[in-house]
mmCIF file of C-alpha atoms in Angstrom:
data_model
loop_
_atom_site.group_PDB
_atom_site.id
_atom_site.type_symbol
_atom_site.label_atom_id
_atom_site.label_comp_id
_atom_site.label_asym_id
_atom_site.label_seq_id
_atom_site.Cartn_x
_atom_site.Cartn_y
_atom_site.Cartn_z
ATOM 1 C CA MET A 4 -70.908 17.565 -5.585
ATOM 2 C CA ALA A 5 -70.319 15.283 -7.537
ATOM 3 C CA LEU A 6 -67.092 15.315 -9.956
ATOM 4 C CA ALA A 7 -67.213 11.959 -11.630
ATOM 5 C CA ALA A 8 -68.319 12.814 -15.063
ATOM 6 C CA ALA A 9 -66.255 15.785 -17.465
ATOM 7 C CA GLU A 10 -68.212 18.587 -18.498
ATOM 8 C CA PRO A 11 -68.863 20.054 -21.679
ATOM 9 C CA ARG A 12 -65.881 21.429 -23.012
ATOM 10 C CA ALA A 13 -65.841 25.042 -21.869
ATOM 11 C CA ASP A 14 -65.265 28.175 -23.966
ATOM 12 C CA TRP A 15 -62.252 29.250 -22.441
ATOM 13 C CA ALA A 16 -60.743 26.103 -22.359
ATOM 14 C CA ALA A 17 -57.534 25.750 -24.337
ATOM 15 C CA ARG A 18 -58.188 24.482 -27.721
ATOM 16 C CA ALA A 19 -54.930 21.681 -29.025
ATOM 17 C CA GLU A 20 -56.606 22.115 -32.292
ATOM 18 C CA GLU A 21 -55.888 25.805 -32.250
ATOM 19 C CA SER A 22 -52.434 25.920 -30.703
ATOM 20 C CA ARG A 23 -49.677 28.598 -31.123
ATOM 21 C CA GLY A 24 -48.092 25.890 -32.021
ATOM 22 C CA ARG A 25 -44.540 24.528 -31.604
ATOM 23 C CA LEU A 26 -41.120 26.885 -32.274
ATOM 24 C CA VAL A 27 -40.213 23.845 -34.708
ATOM 25 C CA ALA A 28 -42.661 22.631 -36.907
ATOM 26 C CA GLU A 29 -44.126 18.816 -36.692
ATOM 27 C CA PRO A 30 -46.106 17.295 -38.289
ATOM 28 C CA SER A 31 -49.730 16.255 -36.772
ATOM 29 C CA GLY A 32 -49.814 13.489 -33.721
ATOM 30 C CA GLY A 33 -52.243 11.960 -35.789
ATOM 31 C CA ALA A 34 -54.964 9.969 -32.751
ATOM 32 C CA ARG A 35 -52.737 12.399 -30.494
ATOM 33 C CA SER A 36 -53.600 15.756 -29.812
ATOM 34 C CA ALA A 37 -50.335 18.766 -29.435
ATOM 35 C CA PHE A 38 -51.436 18.746 -25.422
ATOM 36 C CA ARG A 39 -50.667 14.826 -25.386
ATOM 37 C CA ARG A 40 -47.693 14.412 -26.976
ATOM 38 C CA ASP A 41 -46.625 16.962 -25.095
ATOM 39 C CA ALA A 42 -47.419 15.153 -22.264
ATOM 40 C CA ASP A 43 -45.889 12.396 -23.452
ATOM 41 C CA ARG A 44 -42.426 13.733 -23.896
ATOM 42 C CA ILE A 45 -42.620 15.524 -20.540
ATOM 43 C CA ILE A 46 -42.812 11.531 -18.866
ATOM 44 C CA HIS A 47 -40.235 10.087 -21.312
ATOM 45 C CA SER A 48 -37.696 12.684 -20.415
ATOM 46 C CA SER A 49 -34.676 12.282 -18.722
ATOM 47 C CA ALA A 50 -35.543 15.433 -16.046
ATOM 48 C CA PHE A 51 -38.997 13.241 -15.038
ATOM 49 C CA ARG A 52 -37.469 10.223 -14.200
ATOM 50 C CA ARG A 53 -34.649 11.808 -12.210
ATOM 51 C CA LEU A 54 -37.635 13.329 -9.944
ATOM 52 C CA ALA A 55 -38.064 10.019 -8.343
ATOM 53 C CA TYR A 56 -34.247 10.718 -6.444
ATOM 54 C CA LYS A 57 -35.026 14.283 -5.509
ATOM 55 C CA THR A 58 -36.096 15.686 -1.994
ATOM 56 C CA GLN A 59 -39.162 17.070 -1.737
ATOM 57 C CA VAL A 60 -39.209 17.869 2.229
ATOM 58 C CA PHE A 61 -37.313 14.983 3.649
ATOM 59 C CA THR A 62 -34.335 13.034 2.059
ATOM 60 C CA TYR A 63 -34.277 9.784 0.126
ATOM 61 C CA HIS A 64 -32.142 7.900 3.222
ATOM 62 C CA GLU A 65 -35.197 8.486 5.744
ATOM 63 C CA GLY A 66 -37.756 6.795 4.384
ATOM 64 C CA ASP A 67 -39.557 4.716 1.447
ATOM 65 C CA HIS A 68 -43.016 5.950 2.551
ATOM 66 C CA TYR A 69 -41.870 10.216 3.103
ATOM 67 C CA ARG A 70 -42.999 11.435 -1.055
ATOM 68 C CA THR A 71 -40.262 12.654 -3.464
ATOM 69 C CA ARG A 72 -40.515 14.980 -5.737
ATOM 70 C CA LEU A 73 -41.608 12.481 -8.242
ATOM 71 C CA THR A 74 -44.375 11.374 -6.378
ATOM 72 C CA HIS A 75 -45.208 15.096 -5.425
ATOM 73 C CA THR A 76 -45.743 15.063 -9.014
ATOM 74 C CA LEU A 77 -47.890 12.821 -9.892
ATOM 75 C CA GLU A 78 -50.276 13.947 -6.747
ATOM 76 C CA VAL A 79 -50.389 17.490 -8.639
ATOM 77 C CA VAL A 80 -51.546 15.630 -11.830
ATOM 78 C CA GLN A 81 -54.164 13.789 -10.770
ATOM 79 C CA VAL A 82 -55.461 17.067 -8.522
ATOM 80 C CA ALA A 83 -54.831 19.370 -11.786
ATOM 81 C CA ARG A 84 -56.533 16.860 -13.691
ATOM 82 C CA SER A 85 -60.016 16.170 -11.557
ATOM 83 C CA ILE A 86 -60.538 19.835 -11.358
ATOM 84 C CA ALA A 87 -59.930 20.506 -14.951
ATOM 85 C CA ARG A 88 -62.309 17.581 -15.896
ATOM 86 C CA ALA A 89 -64.922 19.255 -13.958
ATOM 87 C CA LEU A 90 -64.535 22.499 -15.798
ATOM 88 C CA GLY A 91 -64.522 21.502 -18.773
ATOM 89 C CA LEU A 92 -61.061 22.363 -19.538
ATOM 90 C CA ASP A 93 -58.419 20.589 -21.549
ATOM 91 C CA GLU A 94 -56.871 17.038 -19.243
ATOM 92 C CA ASP A 95 -53.603 16.816 -21.392
ATOM 93 C CA LEU A 96 -52.881 20.465 -21.224
ATOM 94 C CA ALA A 97 -53.641 20.114 -17.639
ATOM 95 C CA GLU A 98 -51.272 17.511 -16.775
ATOM 96 C CA ALA A 99 -48.880 18.545 -19.034
ATOM 97 C CA LEU A 100 -48.202 21.502 -16.835
ATOM 98 C CA ALA A 101 -48.573 19.178 -13.613
ATOM 99 C CA LEU A 102 -46.137 17.054 -15.067
ATOM 100 C CA ALA A 103 -43.749 19.458 -16.018
ATOM 101 C CA HIS A 104 -43.870 22.071 -13.367
ATOM 102 C CA ASP A 105 -40.969 20.577 -10.971
ATOM 103 C CA LEU A 106 -38.424 20.242 -13.622
ATOM 104 C CA GLY A 107 -35.886 22.173 -13.105
ATOM 105 C CA HIS A 108 -36.148 21.861 -9.494
ATOM 106 C CA PRO A 109 -32.343 21.275 -7.889
ATOM 107 C CA PRO A 110 -31.184 18.675 -5.504
ATOM 108 C CA PHE A 111 -31.878 18.776 -2.112
ATOM 109 C CA ALA A 112 -35.158 20.733 -2.423
ATOM 110 C CA HIS A 113 -35.175 24.238 -2.047
ATOM 111 C CA ALA A 114 -32.422 24.405 0.415
ATOM 112 C CA GLY A 115 -30.556 23.380 -2.929
ATOM 113 C CA GLU A 116 -32.339 26.583 -4.583
ATOM 114 C CA ARG A 117 -31.722 28.390 -2.119
ATOM 115 C CA ALA A 118 -27.760 27.627 -2.497
ATOM 116 C CA LEU A 119 -27.718 27.526 -6.153
ATOM 117 C CA HIS A 120 -29.094 30.901 -6.690
ATOM 118 C CA ALA A 121 -26.377 32.019 -3.606
ATOM 119 C CA CYS A 122 -23.811 30.648 -6.045
ATOM 120 C CA MET A 123 -24.948 31.991 -9.222
ATOM 121 C CA ALA A 124 -25.994 35.839 -7.565
ATOM 122 C CA SER A 125 -23.145 37.296 -9.463
ATOM 123 C CA TYR A 126 -24.418 35.454 -12.927
ATOM 124 C CA GLY A 127 -28.312 36.157 -13.125
ATOM 125 C CA GLY A 128 -29.418 33.864 -10.081
ATOM 126 C CA PHE A 129 -30.876 31.037 -10.419
ATOM 127 C CA ASP A 130 -34.405 29.472 -10.391
ATOM 128 C CA HIS A 131 -36.661 26.364 -10.707
ATOM 129 C CA ASN A 132 -39.476 27.758 -12.292
ATOM 130 C CA ALA A 133 -37.428 29.207 -15.189
ATOM 131 C CA GLN A 134 -34.457 26.145 -14.730
ATOM 132 C CA SER A 135 -37.814 24.028 -16.002
ATOM 133 C CA LEU A 136 -38.743 25.907 -19.262
ATOM 134 C CA ARG A 137 -34.325 25.524 -20.024
ATOM 135 C CA VAL A 138 -35.118 21.737 -19.248
ATOM 136 C CA VAL A 139 -37.699 21.420 -21.516
ATOM 137 C CA THR A 140 -36.388 24.123 -24.634
ATOM 138 C CA ARG A 141 -32.738 23.391 -24.781
ATOM 139 C CA LEU A 142 -31.291 20.542 -22.143
ATOM 140 C CA GLU A 143 -33.145 17.357 -22.847
ATOM 141 C CA ASN A 144 -31.288 16.474 -26.359
ATOM 142 C CA ARG A 145 -33.223 13.188 -27.344
ATOM 143 C CA TYR A 146 -34.967 14.491 -30.592
ATOM 144 C CA PRO A 147 -32.764 14.935 -34.092
ATOM 145 C CA GLY A 148 -33.716 18.016 -35.324
ATOM 146 C CA PHE A 149 -34.430 19.971 -32.580
ATOM 147 C CA ASP A 150 -33.001 21.002 -28.820
ATOM 148 C CA GLY A 151 -35.542 20.063 -25.969
ATOM 149 C CA LEU A 152 -38.749 18.388 -26.115
ATOM 150 C CA ASN A 153 -40.408 21.089 -28.656
ATOM 151 C CA LEU A 154 -43.760 21.449 -26.736
ATOM 152 C CA SER A 155 -46.622 23.314 -27.775
ATOM 153 C CA TRP A 156 -46.956 27.521 -27.090
ATOM 154 C CA GLU A 157 -49.400 26.830 -24.349
ATOM 155 C CA THR A 158 -47.407 24.513 -22.400
ATOM 156 C CA LEU A 159 -44.397 26.556 -22.391
ATOM 157 C CA GLU A 160 -46.089 29.797 -21.544
ATOM 158 C CA GLY A 161 -48.212 27.856 -18.516
ATOM 159 C CA ILE A 162 -44.054 26.867 -17.429
ATOM 160 C CA VAL A 163 -42.887 30.030 -17.096
ATOM 161 C CA LYS A 164 -46.227 31.900 -15.604
ATOM 162 C CA HIS A 165 -48.512 29.607 -14.062
ATOM 163 C CA ASN A 166 -48.631 31.697 -11.186
ATOM 164 C CA GLY A 167 -49.391 35.016 -12.764
ATOM 165 C CA PRO A 168 -47.677 37.751 -15.410
ATOM 166 C CA LEU A 169 -43.881 38.178 -15.216
ATOM 167 C CA THR A 170 -43.666 41.555 -16.698
ATOM 168 C CA GLY A 171 -45.704 44.397 -15.623
ATOM 169 C CA PRO A 172 -44.623 47.299 -12.152
ATOM 170 C CA ASP A 173 -44.648 44.815 -9.892
ATOM 171 C CA CYS A 174 -42.899 42.390 -11.516
ATOM 172 C CA LYS A 175 -39.263 41.265 -10.714
ATOM 173 C CA PRO A 176 -36.591 40.769 -13.275
ATOM 174 C CA LEU A 177 -37.170 38.253 -15.829
ATOM 175 C CA PRO A 178 -35.336 34.966 -14.866
ATOM 176 C CA HIS A 179 -32.154 34.524 -16.887
ATOM 177 C CA ALA A 180 -33.485 31.586 -18.672
ATOM 178 C CA ILE A 181 -37.216 33.048 -19.326
ATOM 179 C CA ALA A 182 -35.445 36.465 -21.042
ATOM 180 C CA GLU A 183 -32.951 34.090 -22.544
ATOM 181 C CA HIS A 184 -36.227 32.285 -24.570
ATOM 182 C CA VAL A 185 -38.282 35.055 -25.223
ATOM 183 C CA GLU A 186 -35.887 36.684 -27.234
ATOM 184 C CA LYS A 187 -37.344 33.620 -29.719
ATOM 185 C CA GLN A 188 -40.719 32.733 -28.433
ATOM 186 C CA ASP A 189 -43.242 35.823 -27.614
ATOM 187 C CA LEU A 190 -44.980 33.976 -24.560
ATOM 188 C CA TRP A 191 -47.302 36.727 -23.470
ATOM 189 C CA LEU A 192 -45.423 37.566 -20.135
ATOM 190 C CA GLY A 193 -47.568 40.174 -18.954
ATOM 191 C CA SER A 194 -50.992 38.211 -19.335
ATOM 192 C CA TRP A 195 -52.607 36.085 -17.184
ATOM 193 C CA PRO A 196 -51.732 32.323 -17.867
ATOM 194 C CA SER A 197 -54.676 29.942 -19.377
ATOM 195 C CA ALA A 198 -57.158 28.361 -17.348
ATOM 196 C CA GLU A 199 -55.199 24.756 -17.450
ATOM 197 C CA ALA A 200 -51.834 26.638 -15.925
ATOM 198 C CA GLN A 201 -54.061 28.025 -13.093
ATOM 199 C CA VAL A 202 -55.380 24.279 -12.511
ATOM 200 C CA ALA A 203 -52.118 23.127 -12.367
ATOM 201 C CA ALA A 204 -50.757 26.072 -10.100
ATOM 202 C CA ILE A 205 -53.406 25.275 -7.127
ATOM 203 C CA ALA A 206 -52.877 21.870 -7.939
ATOM 204 C CA ASP A 207 -49.627 21.776 -6.364
ATOM 205 C CA ASP A 208 -50.971 23.964 -3.598
ATOM 206 C CA ILE A 209 -53.593 21.160 -2.534
ATOM 207 C CA ALA A 210 -51.496 17.985 -3.553
ATOM 208 C CA TYR A 211 -48.506 19.884 -1.556
ATOM 209 C CA ASP A 212 -50.203 21.295 2.110
ATOM 210 C CA VAL A 213 -52.315 17.558 2.185
ATOM 211 C CA HIS A 214 -48.974 15.079 1.816
ATOM 212 C CA ASP A 215 -46.653 17.503 3.849
ATOM 213 C CA LEU A 216 -49.380 17.295 6.762
ATOM 214 C CA ASP A 217 -49.573 13.380 5.594
ATOM 215 C CA ASP A 218 -45.490 13.296 5.758
ATOM 216 C CA GLY A 219 -44.987 15.409 8.912
ATOM 217 C CA LEU A 220 -47.660 12.957 11.290
ATOM 218 C CA ARG A 221 -45.827 10.223 9.757
ATOM 219 C CA ALA A 222 -42.447 11.667 11.149
ATOM 220 C CA GLY A 223 -43.955 12.708 14.199
ATOM 221 C CA MET A 224 -43.372 16.349 14.106
ATOM 222 C CA PHE A 225 -46.899 17.107 15.264
ATOM 223 C CA THR A 226 -49.914 15.430 16.464
ATOM 224 C CA VAL A 227 -53.579 14.774 14.555
ATOM 225 C CA GLU A 228 -54.676 17.118 17.805
ATOM 226 C CA GLU A 229 -52.861 19.722 17.063
ATOM 227 C CA LEU A 230 -54.078 19.982 13.804
ATOM 228 C CA GLN A 231 -57.978 20.266 15.020
ATOM 229 C CA VAL A 232 -57.299 23.625 15.496
ATOM 230 C CA LEU A 233 -56.749 24.687 11.518
ATOM 231 C CA PRO A 234 -60.150 25.941 10.263
ATOM 232 C CA LEU A 235 -60.221 23.341 7.022
ATOM 233 C CA VAL A 236 -58.348 20.462 8.948
ATOM 234 C CA GLY A 237 -60.581 21.463 12.428
ATOM 235 C CA GLU A 238 -63.756 20.706 10.410
ATOM 236 C CA VAL A 239 -62.175 17.756 8.797
ATOM 237 C CA ILE A 240 -61.301 15.772 11.899
ATOM 238 C CA ALA A 241 -64.774 16.332 13.275
ATOM 239 C CA GLY A 242 -66.582 15.033 10.287
ATOM 240 C CA ILE A 243 -64.528 11.975 10.597
ATOM 241 C CA ALA A 244 -65.276 11.995 14.055
ATOM 242 C CA ALA A 245 -69.019 11.510 13.342
ATOM 243 C CA ASP A 246 -69.061 9.301 10.891
ATOM 244 C CA TRP A 247 -65.943 7.112 12.438
ATOM 245 C CA PRO A 248 -65.720 7.546 16.384
ATOM 246 C CA GLY A 249 -62.897 6.578 17.604
ATOM 247 C CA LEU A 250 -60.867 6.150 14.195
ATOM 248 C CA SER A 251 -57.140 6.378 14.779
ATOM 249 C CA GLY A 252 -54.403 5.659 13.354
ATOM 250 C CA ALA A 253 -53.023 5.871 9.777
ATOM 251 C CA ARG A 254 -56.303 5.123 8.434
ATOM 252 C CA LEU A 255 -57.595 8.351 10.280
ATOM 253 C CA VAL A 256 -54.130 9.932 8.950
ATOM 254 C CA HIS A 257 -55.309 8.880 5.451
ATOM 255 C CA GLU A 258 -58.904 9.817 6.168
ATOM 256 C CA VAL A 259 -58.216 13.502 7.111
ATOM 257 C CA GLY A 260 -56.041 14.177 3.557
ATOM 258 C CA ARG A 261 -58.609 11.910 1.389
ATOM 259 C CA ARG A 262 -61.333 14.130 2.226
ATOM 260 C CA MET A 263 -59.257 17.516 2.834
ATOM 261 C CA ILE A 264 -58.459 16.698 -0.909
ATOM 262 C CA THR A 265 -62.223 16.371 -2.101
ATOM 263 C CA LEU A 266 -63.227 19.065 -0.528
ATOM 264 C CA LEU A 267 -60.077 21.536 -1.636
ATOM 265 C CA ILE A 268 -61.213 20.273 -5.615
ATOM 266 C CA GLU A 269 -64.585 20.765 -5.182
ATOM 267 C CA ASP A 270 -64.375 24.254 -3.780
ATOM 268 C CA VAL A 271 -61.886 25.634 -6.279
ATOM 269 C CA VAL A 272 -64.501 24.377 -9.255
ATOM 270 C CA GLY A 273 -67.214 26.327 -7.456
ATOM 271 C CA GLU A 274 -65.317 29.262 -6.812
ATOM 272 C CA THR A 275 -64.029 29.317 -10.264
ATOM 273 C CA ARG A 276 -67.793 28.240 -12.090
ATOM 274 C CA ARG A 277 -68.941 31.413 -10.012
ATOM 275 C CA ARG A 278 -66.338 33.235 -11.586
ATOM 276 C CA ALA A 279 -66.884 32.387 -14.946
ATOM 277 C CA VAL A 280 -70.314 33.537 -14.040
ATOM 278 C CA ALA A 281 -69.363 36.572 -13.240
ATOM 279 C CA HIS A 282 -66.439 37.650 -15.764
ATOM 280 C CA ARG A 283 -67.779 35.746 -19.067
ATOM 281 C CA PRO A 284 -64.726 34.205 -21.241
ATOM 282 C CA GLU A 285 -65.564 33.474 -23.923
ATOM 283 C CA SER A 286 -61.939 31.809 -24.849
ATOM 284 C CA ALA A 287 -58.848 31.011 -23.472
ATOM 285 C CA ASP A 288 -57.592 34.613 -24.701
ATOM 286 C CA ASP A 289 -60.601 36.264 -22.606
ATOM 287 C CA VAL A 290 -58.442 34.006 -19.558
ATOM 288 C CA ARG A 291 -55.304 35.230 -20.186
ATOM 289 C CA ARG A 292 -56.526 39.154 -20.585
ATOM 290 C CA LEU A 293 -58.891 38.729 -17.454
ATOM 291 C CA GLY A 294 -56.154 41.092 -15.306
ATOM 292 C CA ARG A 295 -56.550 38.662 -12.431
ATOM 293 C CA ALA A 296 -56.528 34.956 -11.667
ATOM 294 C CA LEU A 297 -60.087 33.234 -12.473
ATOM 295 C CA VAL A 298 -58.912 30.027 -11.102
ATOM 296 C CA GLY A 299 -58.838 29.151 -6.939
ATOM 297 C CA PHE A 300 -60.655 28.646 -3.746
ATOM 298 C CA SER A 301 -63.548 30.438 -2.164
ATOM 299 C CA PRO A 302 -62.369 33.402 0.438
ATOM 300 C CA GLY A 303 -62.882 31.067 3.609
ATOM 301 C CA ARG A 304 -61.272 28.058 2.180
ATOM 302 C CA ALA A 305 -58.216 30.216 0.902
ATOM 303 C CA ALA A 306 -57.939 31.465 4.376
ATOM 304 C CA GLY A 307 -58.038 27.754 5.560
ATOM 305 C CA GLU A 308 -55.424 26.728 3.371
ATOM 306 C CA ARG A 309 -53.361 29.828 4.344
ATOM 307 C CA ALA A 310 -52.986 28.618 8.143
ATOM 308 C CA ILE A 311 -51.815 25.208 6.841
ATOM 309 C CA LYS A 312 -49.068 26.625 5.392
ATOM 310 C CA ASP A 313 -48.569 28.461 8.823
ATOM 311 C CA PHE A 314 -48.636 25.907 10.651
ATOM 312 C CA LEU A 315 -46.563 23.823 8.822
ATOM 313 C CA PHE A 316 -43.998 26.332 8.537
ATOM 314 C CA PRO A 317 -42.531 26.127 11.539
ATOM 315 C CA ARG A 318 -43.415 23.022 12.415
ATOM 316 C CA MET A 319 -41.645 20.832 9.068
ATOM 317 C CA TYR A 320 -40.228 23.590 7.030
ATOM 318 C CA ARG A 321 -37.971 25.101 9.834
ATOM 319 C CA HIS A 322 -38.099 22.217 12.478
ATOM 320 C CA PRO A 323 -34.203 21.189 13.889
ATOM 321 C CA ARG A 324 -34.384 17.332 11.743
ATOM 322 C CA VAL A 325 -35.274 19.034 8.608
ATOM 323 C CA MET A 326 -32.776 22.109 8.854
ATOM 324 C CA SER A 327 -29.797 20.277 9.940
ATOM 325 C CA GLU A 328 -30.058 17.923 6.960
ATOM 326 C CA MET A 329 -30.797 21.110 4.632
ATOM 327 C CA GLU A 330 -27.987 23.027 6.379
ATOM 328 C CA ALA A 331 -25.377 19.853 5.277
ATOM 329 C CA ALA A 332 -27.418 19.922 1.564
ATOM 330 C CA GLY A 333 -26.755 23.468 1.051
ATOM 331 C CA ARG A 334 -23.168 22.670 2.035
ATOM 332 C CA VAL A 335 -22.675 20.242 -0.525
ATOM 333 C CA VAL A 336 -24.506 21.626 -3.281
ATOM 334 C CA ARG A 337 -22.021 25.130 -2.474
ATOM 335 C CA ASP A 338 -18.870 22.717 -2.307
ATOM 336 C CA LEU A 339 -19.976 20.996 -5.855
ATOM 337 C CA PHE A 340 -20.771 24.793 -7.583
ATOM 338 C CA GLY A 341 -17.271 25.756 -6.109
ATOM 339 C CA GLY A 342 -15.687 22.582 -7.331
ATOM 340 C CA TYR A 343 -16.759 22.457 -10.727
ATOM 341 C CA MET A 344 -15.830 26.279 -11.731
ATOM 342 C CA ALA A 345 -12.497 25.829 -10.346
ATOM 343 C CA ASP A 346 -11.462 22.997 -11.995
ATOM 344 C CA SER A 347 -14.262 22.325 -14.993
ATOM 345 C CA PHE A 348 -11.576 18.817 -15.303
ATOM 346 C CA THR A 349 -13.814 17.748 -12.422
ATOM 347 C CA LEU A 350 -17.488 17.415 -14.664
ATOM 348 C CA PRO A 351 -17.806 14.590 -16.772
ATOM 349 C CA VAL A 352 -16.767 14.926 -20.050
ATOM 350 C CA GLU A 353 -20.036 15.332 -22.199
ATOM 351 C CA TRP A 354 -20.420 18.835 -19.529
ATOM 352 C CA ARG A 355 -16.708 19.699 -20.074
ATOM 353 C CA ALA A 356 -17.207 19.830 -23.571
ATOM 354 C CA GLY A 357 -17.128 24.171 -24.791
ATOM 355 C CA MET A 358 -15.846 24.709 -21.034
ATOM 356 C CA ASP A 359 -12.920 26.996 -22.612
ATOM 357 C CA GLY A 360 -14.162 28.882 -24.805
ATOM 358 C CA ARG A 361 -17.015 30.129 -22.450
ATOM 359 C CA THR A 362 -16.859 33.152 -20.725
ATOM 360 C CA GLU A 363 -16.984 33.432 -16.739
ATOM 361 C CA GLU A 364 -21.030 33.629 -16.805
ATOM 362 C CA GLY A 365 -21.374 30.775 -19.552
ATOM 363 C CA ARG A 366 -18.982 28.690 -17.496
ATOM 364 C CA ALA A 367 -21.183 29.091 -14.570
ATOM 365 C CA ARG A 368 -24.940 28.644 -16.401
ATOM 366 C CA ARG A 369 -23.334 24.932 -17.590
ATOM 367 C CA ILE A 370 -22.393 24.005 -14.346
ATOM 368 C CA ALA A 371 -25.568 25.647 -12.885
ATOM 369 C CA ASP A 372 -27.622 23.565 -15.404
ATOM 370 C CA PHE A 373 -25.502 20.160 -14.546
ATOM 371 C CA LEU A 374 -26.235 20.749 -10.509
ATOM 372 C CA ALA A 375 -29.251 21.492 -11.032
ATOM 373 C CA GLY A 376 -29.989 18.110 -13.122
ATOM 374 C CA GLN A 377 -28.793 16.012 -10.048
ATOM 375 C CA THR A 378 -30.089 14.217 -8.355
ATOM 376 C CA ASP A 379 -29.978 13.596 -4.446
ATOM 377 C CA ARG A 380 -27.297 10.759 -4.313
ATOM 378 C CA TYR A 381 -25.946 11.995 -7.255
ATOM 379 C CA ALA A 382 -25.142 14.927 -5.716
ATOM 380 C CA LEU A 383 -23.655 13.149 -2.552
ATOM 381 C CA ALA A 384 -21.363 10.660 -4.388
ATOM 382 C CA GLU A 385 -20.262 13.788 -6.169
ATOM 383 C CA HIS A 386 -19.097 15.368 -3.153
ATOM 384 C CA ALA A 387 -17.720 12.746 -1.943
ATOM 385 C CA ARG A 388 -15.489 11.826 -5.356
ATOM 386 C CA LEU A 389 -14.441 15.241 -5.206
ATOM 387 C CA PHE A 390 -13.832 16.045 -1.552
ATOM 388 C CA ASP A 391 -14.063 13.164 0.996
ATOM 389 C CA ALA A 392 -10.303 12.807 2.046
ATOM 390 C CA GLY A 393 -9.285 9.082 0.541
ATOM 391 C CA ASN A 394 -10.200 10.794 -2.828
ATOM 392 C CA VAL A 395 -7.835 13.724 -2.548
#
């Protein structure tokens, strides 16, 4: 399947010219569409730059060649744009959503999120996806006319529910940041999101499956031979062996990743086209009302993709080397939260402002905002400043 040429715009693509607009009305962006402006604003945000020093799986001091939260995001963007182009969707919206999807992640990956969620358990909890919304609607302060980035409705909708509806009989209670925001802006939380948001979500799966295999091999946590038993990866490795007998080392690992990305993108494009023919959506809102995901893997490839996750969980995400780092990282987050709560004067001046007049929950939420925005190295420096014996 050739994916190089863009398809004609699909009837069910989002249309920037028909956007539901921004919370604060702004003049047109001229040559840039509303969704292009959204992507550009995210790229120029402080939160986006900080992703360079936030952990994906391996903390920054383990080496320069492992993925960070930023390089992961850029790989998601590449996959999302490829799929959106092949399906005739709005590439700028897909890019904006891929760029924004991890803005709310705290330092130290999921270990940091688990620790911060535990610290916030009495105050509504912490959710990185909801925090991404909080970043782009409140915490970025760059523009004179509004807090946040004032992104389009479609971008905000995709940020909060790219994985599906958030309200309904089987849904969990809304995270604090989302419940707070929808009091002033209805994001249709009971519906599916746009096709572009679904593309960004599945691009995230493709990117981290492939790059975590690459990083795990680089770290020596498993071997290419161990991957051959996985249905999807084994098929790719067999194809490489037929085309390039004797290929090994870094070239083999790169070729495995390259072919897997192509295979998974092509599968998503083919399966989504089949679903579109079956369900015949005629607009972006038809996609929202469909009652199921329009974008997805075929059943066979979905099983292969799940097998990758099942393989990686014990061998990489729960590897003793990773767990040791993440346990230490969780302690750093818990210590910082407790220290800031006990004495707000340990916060920087700009974060300390207004703390005295807040409720306990309000103080905790502001501290969570500060902590979630920290990079790994900043959090470690803060921990050393507050808790090293020489600084007491």
